[in-house]
Coordinates of C-alpha atoms and ligand atoms in Angstrom, one line a residue:
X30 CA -17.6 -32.3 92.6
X31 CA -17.0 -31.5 88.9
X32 CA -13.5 -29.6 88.3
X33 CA -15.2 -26.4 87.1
X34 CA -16.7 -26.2 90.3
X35 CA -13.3 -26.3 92.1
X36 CA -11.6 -23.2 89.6
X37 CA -12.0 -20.4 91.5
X38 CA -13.8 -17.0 89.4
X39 CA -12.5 -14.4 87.9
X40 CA -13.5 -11.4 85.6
X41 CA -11.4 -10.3 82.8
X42 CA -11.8 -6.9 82.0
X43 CA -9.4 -7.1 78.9
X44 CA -7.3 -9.9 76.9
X45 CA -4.3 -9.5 75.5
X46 CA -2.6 -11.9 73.0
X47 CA 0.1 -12.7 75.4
X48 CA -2.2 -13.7 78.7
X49 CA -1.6 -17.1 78.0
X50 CA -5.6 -17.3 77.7
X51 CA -5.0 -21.4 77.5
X52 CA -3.5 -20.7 81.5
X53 CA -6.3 -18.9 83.0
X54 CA -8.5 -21.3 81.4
X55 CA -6.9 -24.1 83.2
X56 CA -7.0 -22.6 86.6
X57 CA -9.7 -20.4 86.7
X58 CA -13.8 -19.9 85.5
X59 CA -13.1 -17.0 83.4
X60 CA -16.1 -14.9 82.8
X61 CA -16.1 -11.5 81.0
X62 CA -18.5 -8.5 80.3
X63 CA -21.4 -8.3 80.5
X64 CA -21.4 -9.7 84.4
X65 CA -23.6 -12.7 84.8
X66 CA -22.7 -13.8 88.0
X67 CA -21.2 -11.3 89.9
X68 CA -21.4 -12.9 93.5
X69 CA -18.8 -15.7 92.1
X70 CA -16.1 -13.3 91.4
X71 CA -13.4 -13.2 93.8
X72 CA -10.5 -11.4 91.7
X73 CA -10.2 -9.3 88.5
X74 CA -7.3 -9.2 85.6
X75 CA -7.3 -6.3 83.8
X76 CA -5.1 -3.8 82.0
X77 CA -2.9 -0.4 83.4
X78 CA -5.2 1.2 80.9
X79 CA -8.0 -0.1 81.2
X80 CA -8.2 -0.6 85.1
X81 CA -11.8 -1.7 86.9
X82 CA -14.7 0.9 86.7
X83 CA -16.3 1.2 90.1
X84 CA -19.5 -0.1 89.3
X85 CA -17.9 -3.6 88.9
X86 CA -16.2 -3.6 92.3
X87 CA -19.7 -2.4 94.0
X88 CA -21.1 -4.8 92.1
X89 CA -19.0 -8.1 93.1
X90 CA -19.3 -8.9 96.5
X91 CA -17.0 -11.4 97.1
X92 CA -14.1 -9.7 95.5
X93 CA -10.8 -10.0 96.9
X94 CA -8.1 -9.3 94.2
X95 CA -7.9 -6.7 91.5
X96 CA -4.9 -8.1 89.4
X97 CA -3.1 -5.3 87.0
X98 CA -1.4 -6.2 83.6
X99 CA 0.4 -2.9 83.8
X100 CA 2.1 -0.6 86.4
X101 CA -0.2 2.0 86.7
X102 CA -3.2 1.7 88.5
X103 CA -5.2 5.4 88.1
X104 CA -8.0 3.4 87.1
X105 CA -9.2 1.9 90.1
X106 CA -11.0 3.4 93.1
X107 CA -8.1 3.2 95.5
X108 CA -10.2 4.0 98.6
X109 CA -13.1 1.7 97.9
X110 CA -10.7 -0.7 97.1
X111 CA -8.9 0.1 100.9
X112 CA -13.0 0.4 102.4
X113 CA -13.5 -3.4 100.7
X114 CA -10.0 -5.1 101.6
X115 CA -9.8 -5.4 98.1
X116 CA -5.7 -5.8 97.2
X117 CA -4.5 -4.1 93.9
X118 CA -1.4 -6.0 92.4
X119 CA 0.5 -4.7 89.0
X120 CA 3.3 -5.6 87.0
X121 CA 6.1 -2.7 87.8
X122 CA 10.0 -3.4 86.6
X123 CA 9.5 -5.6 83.7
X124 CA 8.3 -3.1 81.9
X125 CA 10.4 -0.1 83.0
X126 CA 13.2 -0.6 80.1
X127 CA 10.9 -0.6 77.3
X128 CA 8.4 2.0 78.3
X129 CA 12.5 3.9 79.1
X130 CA 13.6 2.8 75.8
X131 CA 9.9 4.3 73.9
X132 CA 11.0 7.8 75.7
X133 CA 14.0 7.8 74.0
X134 CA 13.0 6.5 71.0
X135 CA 10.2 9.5 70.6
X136 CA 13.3 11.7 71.8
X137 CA 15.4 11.1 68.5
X138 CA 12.5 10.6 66.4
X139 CA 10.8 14.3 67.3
X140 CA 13.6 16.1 67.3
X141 CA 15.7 14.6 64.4
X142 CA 12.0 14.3 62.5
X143 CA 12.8 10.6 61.6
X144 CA 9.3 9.5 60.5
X145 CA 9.1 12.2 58.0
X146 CA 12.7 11.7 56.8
X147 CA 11.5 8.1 56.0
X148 CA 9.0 9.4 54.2
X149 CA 11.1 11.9 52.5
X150 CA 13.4 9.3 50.9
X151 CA 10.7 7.2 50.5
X152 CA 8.6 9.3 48.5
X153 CA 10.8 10.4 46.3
X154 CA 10.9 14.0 47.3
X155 CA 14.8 13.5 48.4
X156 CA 15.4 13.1 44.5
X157 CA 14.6 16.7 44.3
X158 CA 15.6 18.3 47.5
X159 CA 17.7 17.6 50.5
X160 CA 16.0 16.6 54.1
X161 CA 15.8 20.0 56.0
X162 CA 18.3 20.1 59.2
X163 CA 16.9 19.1 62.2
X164 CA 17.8 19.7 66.4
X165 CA 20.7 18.1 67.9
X166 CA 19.6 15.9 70.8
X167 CA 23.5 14.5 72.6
X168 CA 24.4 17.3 75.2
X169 CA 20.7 19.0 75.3
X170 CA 19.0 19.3 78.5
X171 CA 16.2 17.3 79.9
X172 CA 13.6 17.4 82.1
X173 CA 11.9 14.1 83.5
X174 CA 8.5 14.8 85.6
X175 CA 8.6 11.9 88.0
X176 CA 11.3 9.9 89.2
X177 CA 9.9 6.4 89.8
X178 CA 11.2 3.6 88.4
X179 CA 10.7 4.6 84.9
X180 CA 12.2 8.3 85.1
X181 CA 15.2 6.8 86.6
X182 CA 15.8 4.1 83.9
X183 CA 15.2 7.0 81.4
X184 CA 17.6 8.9 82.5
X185 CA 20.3 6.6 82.8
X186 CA 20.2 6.0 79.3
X187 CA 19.7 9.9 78.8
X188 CA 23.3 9.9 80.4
X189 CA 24.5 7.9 77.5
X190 CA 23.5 10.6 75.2
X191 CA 25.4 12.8 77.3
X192 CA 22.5 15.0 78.4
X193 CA 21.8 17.3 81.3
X194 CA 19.3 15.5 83.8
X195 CA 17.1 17.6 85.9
X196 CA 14.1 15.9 87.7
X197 CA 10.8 16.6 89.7
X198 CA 9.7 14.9 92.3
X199 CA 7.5 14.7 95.2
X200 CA 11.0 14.6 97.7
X201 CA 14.6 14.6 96.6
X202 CA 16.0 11.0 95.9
X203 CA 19.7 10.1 96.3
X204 CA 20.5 10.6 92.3
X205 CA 23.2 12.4 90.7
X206 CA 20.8 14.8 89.1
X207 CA 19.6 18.6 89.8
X208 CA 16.4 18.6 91.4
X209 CA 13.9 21.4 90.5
X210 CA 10.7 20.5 92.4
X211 CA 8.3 22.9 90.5
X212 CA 7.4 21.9 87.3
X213 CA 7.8 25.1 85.5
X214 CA 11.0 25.6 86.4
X215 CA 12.1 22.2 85.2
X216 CA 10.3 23.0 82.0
X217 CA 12.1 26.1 81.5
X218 CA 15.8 24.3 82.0
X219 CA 14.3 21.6 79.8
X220 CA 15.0 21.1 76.1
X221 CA 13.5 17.8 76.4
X222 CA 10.1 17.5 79.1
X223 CA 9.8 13.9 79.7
X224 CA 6.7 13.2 81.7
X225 CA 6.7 10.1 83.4
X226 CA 4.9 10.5 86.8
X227 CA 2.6 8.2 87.8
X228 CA -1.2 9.8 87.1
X229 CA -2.7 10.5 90.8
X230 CA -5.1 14.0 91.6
X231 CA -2.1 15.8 92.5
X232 CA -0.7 15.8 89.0
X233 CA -3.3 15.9 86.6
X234 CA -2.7 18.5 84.1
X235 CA 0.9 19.1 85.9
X236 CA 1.9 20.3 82.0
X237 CA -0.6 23.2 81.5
X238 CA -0.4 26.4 79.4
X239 CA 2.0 27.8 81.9
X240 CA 4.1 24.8 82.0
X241 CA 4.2 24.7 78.2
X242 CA 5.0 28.5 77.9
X243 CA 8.3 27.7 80.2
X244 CA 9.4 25.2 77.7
X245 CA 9.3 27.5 74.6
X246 CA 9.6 27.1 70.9
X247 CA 13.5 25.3 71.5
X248 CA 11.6 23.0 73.6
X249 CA 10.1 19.1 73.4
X250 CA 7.4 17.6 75.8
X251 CA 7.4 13.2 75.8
X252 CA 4.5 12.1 77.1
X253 CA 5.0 8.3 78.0
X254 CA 2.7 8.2 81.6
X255 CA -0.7 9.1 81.3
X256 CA -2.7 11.7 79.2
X257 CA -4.5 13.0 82.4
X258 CA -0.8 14.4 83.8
X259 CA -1.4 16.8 80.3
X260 CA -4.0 19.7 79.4
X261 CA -4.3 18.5 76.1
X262 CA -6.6 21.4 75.0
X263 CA -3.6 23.8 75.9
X264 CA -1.0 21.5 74.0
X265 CA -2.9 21.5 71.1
X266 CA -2.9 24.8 71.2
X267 CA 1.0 25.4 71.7
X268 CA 1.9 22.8 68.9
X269 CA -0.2 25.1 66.4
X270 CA 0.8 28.6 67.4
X271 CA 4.6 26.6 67.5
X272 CA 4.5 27.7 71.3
X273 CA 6.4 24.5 71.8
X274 CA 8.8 23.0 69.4
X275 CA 6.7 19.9 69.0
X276 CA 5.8 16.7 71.0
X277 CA 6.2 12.9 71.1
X278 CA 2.8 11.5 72.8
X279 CA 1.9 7.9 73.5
X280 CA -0.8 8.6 75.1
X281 CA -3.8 10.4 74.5
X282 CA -7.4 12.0 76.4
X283 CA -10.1 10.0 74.2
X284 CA -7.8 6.6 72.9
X285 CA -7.7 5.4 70.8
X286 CA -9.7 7.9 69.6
X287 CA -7.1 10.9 68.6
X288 CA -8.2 14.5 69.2
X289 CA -8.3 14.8 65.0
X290 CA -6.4 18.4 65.7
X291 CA -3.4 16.4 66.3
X292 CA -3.5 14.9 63.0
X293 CA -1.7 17.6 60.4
X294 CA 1.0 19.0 63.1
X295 CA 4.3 18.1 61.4
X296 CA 5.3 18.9 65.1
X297 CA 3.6 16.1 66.9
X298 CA 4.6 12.1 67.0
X299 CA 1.9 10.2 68.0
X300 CA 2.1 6.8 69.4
X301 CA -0.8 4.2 69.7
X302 CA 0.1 3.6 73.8
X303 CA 2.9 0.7 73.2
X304 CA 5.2 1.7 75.4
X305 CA 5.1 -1.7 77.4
X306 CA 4.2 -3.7 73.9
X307 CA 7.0 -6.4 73.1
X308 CA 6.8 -9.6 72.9
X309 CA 9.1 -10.5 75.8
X310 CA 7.7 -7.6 78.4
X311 CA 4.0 -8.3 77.8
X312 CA 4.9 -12.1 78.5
X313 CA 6.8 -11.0 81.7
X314 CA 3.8 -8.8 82.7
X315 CA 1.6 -11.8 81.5
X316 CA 3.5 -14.1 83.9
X317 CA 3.4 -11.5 86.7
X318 CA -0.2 -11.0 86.4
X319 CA -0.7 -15.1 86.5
X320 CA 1.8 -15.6 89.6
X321 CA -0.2 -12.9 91.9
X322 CA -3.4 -14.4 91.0
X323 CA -2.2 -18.0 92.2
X324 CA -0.5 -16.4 95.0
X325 CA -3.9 -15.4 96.0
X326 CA -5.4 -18.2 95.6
X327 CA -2.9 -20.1 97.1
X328 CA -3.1 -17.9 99.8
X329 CA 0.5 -16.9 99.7
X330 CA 2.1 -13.4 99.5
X331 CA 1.5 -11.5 96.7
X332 CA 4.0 -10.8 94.7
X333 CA 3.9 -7.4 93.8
X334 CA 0.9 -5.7 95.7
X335 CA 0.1 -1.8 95.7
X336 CA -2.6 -2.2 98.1
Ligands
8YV650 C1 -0.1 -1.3 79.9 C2 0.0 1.0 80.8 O1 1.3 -1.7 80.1 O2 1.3 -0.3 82.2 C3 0.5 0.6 82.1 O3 0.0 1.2 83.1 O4 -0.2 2.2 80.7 C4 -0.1 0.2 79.7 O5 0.9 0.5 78.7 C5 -0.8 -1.9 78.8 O6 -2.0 -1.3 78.5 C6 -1.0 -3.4 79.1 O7 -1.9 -3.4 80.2

């Protein structure tokens, strides 16, 4: 039987630099959009972001495996995925120190207006006039929505800052930090609103108008899960009225197409959704992704499933 008979089928919904393309290649028929022969596809690879529309699982029969590059998995038809036996796999813990170390990064460079100092000294304007004084960040308060993985690596390097860590959860976790349950509240104490829950019904638009009023003009929302968790409409509108002291986003409704009201708000950072993007994680996810897919097809355990 020729080899490519033998290399079992799968769909790649995205491609990233770092898949190791040569790999999959090797091991596997890879097709891609637009779906030629659907009935031969028994797993997927695909991004956190981009996840697997739910025509393409209806429409592949035979599909076992939906493998993530990414941890989160809003993307994907979780019950239709359960109804089919179809198993969900991601790539969770090597990424969680650089998504924790983006958070941080958008911390400083918000509040201590870093991008637009660069450009101050670049520009020549600091010939003429001193960079304006900016907000402290060490010993401020923060707020993290969600304490998964990633809200817990945050705030242990918050601690380093010396900053006062209070969290939201769905239930109380063993951590040395104040727990206020309702998000409002936990915006109000915050001076910093991290939000990194993972995106599920329950929490979309968990930072609304109300939540944003509670955080006030001394107060900073980071945005490093998912633009869903956010009323963007209602942000916009507390960055203009300066409702809100500003905000650090990495993600956004329409990416990578930018609400263009974002665009002149000296009080917004945008990021282009990197938060995962080095060299060594997106290898590590790459490798992850690639070692549940053979475990499939090895029939072995997966490595790390979600369902
Ligand atoms: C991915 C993401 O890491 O991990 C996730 O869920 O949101 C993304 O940052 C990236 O898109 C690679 O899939």
């Amino acid at each position: 039987m020729p080899h490519a008979m033998l290399k079992p089928h799968i769909l790649q919904l995205s491609s990233y630099p770092d898949w190791d393309q040569t790999a999959l290649d090797a091991t596997y028929t890879c097709h891609h959009l637009p779906l030629s022969a659907p009935d031969l596809i028994e797993a997927i690879a695909t991004s956190g972001g981009a996840g697997v529309p739910s025509e393409i699982i209806k429409a592949c029969p035979n599909l076992k495996l939906i493998a993530i590059y990414g941890v989160g998995y809003d993307n994907i038809d979780l019950s239709l995925c359960a109804e089919r036996h179809i198993q969900i796999t991601n790539t969770p813990d090597v990424l969680t120190g650089d998504c924790a170390d983006l958070a941080v990064g958008m911390m400083l460079a918000i509040a201590r207006q870093i991008p637009s100092a660069d450009h101050h000294a670049r520009s020549g304007a600091w010939t003429r006039t001193s960079f304006p004084l900016q907000r402290r960040v060490w010993g401020a308060k923060a707020g993290i929505l969600g304490m998964g993985r990633i809200g817990q690596e945050l705030a242990t390097r918050l601690t380093g800052f010396g900053i006062d860590i209070a969290y939201a959860a769905r239930s109380e976790k063993p951590l040395p930090y104040k727990y206020i349950p309702d998000p409002i509240a936990l915006a109000a104490h915050a001076d910093f609103l991290f939000v990194t829950a993972a995106a599920t019904p329950e929490t979309r638009h968990i930072v609304n108008a109300a939540t944003l009023k509670a955080l006030g003009p001394d107060g900073y929302l980071i945005n490093i899960s998912r633009a869903a968790n956010v009323d963007e409409s209602a942000l916009l509108d507390a960055l203009e009225s300066h409702q809100i002291a500003g905000a650090a986003l990495d993600v956004f409704d329409a990416e990578p197409h930018i609400n263009p009201r974002f665009a002149p708000l000296p009080n917004a950072l945008l990021q282009p959704h990197h938060a995962s993007a080095t060299h060594a994680t997106r290898r590590a996810m790459g490798q992850l992704m690639r070692d549940n897919l053979a475990a499939h097809f090895a029939n072995r355990p997966l490595l790390t499933p979600v369902l």
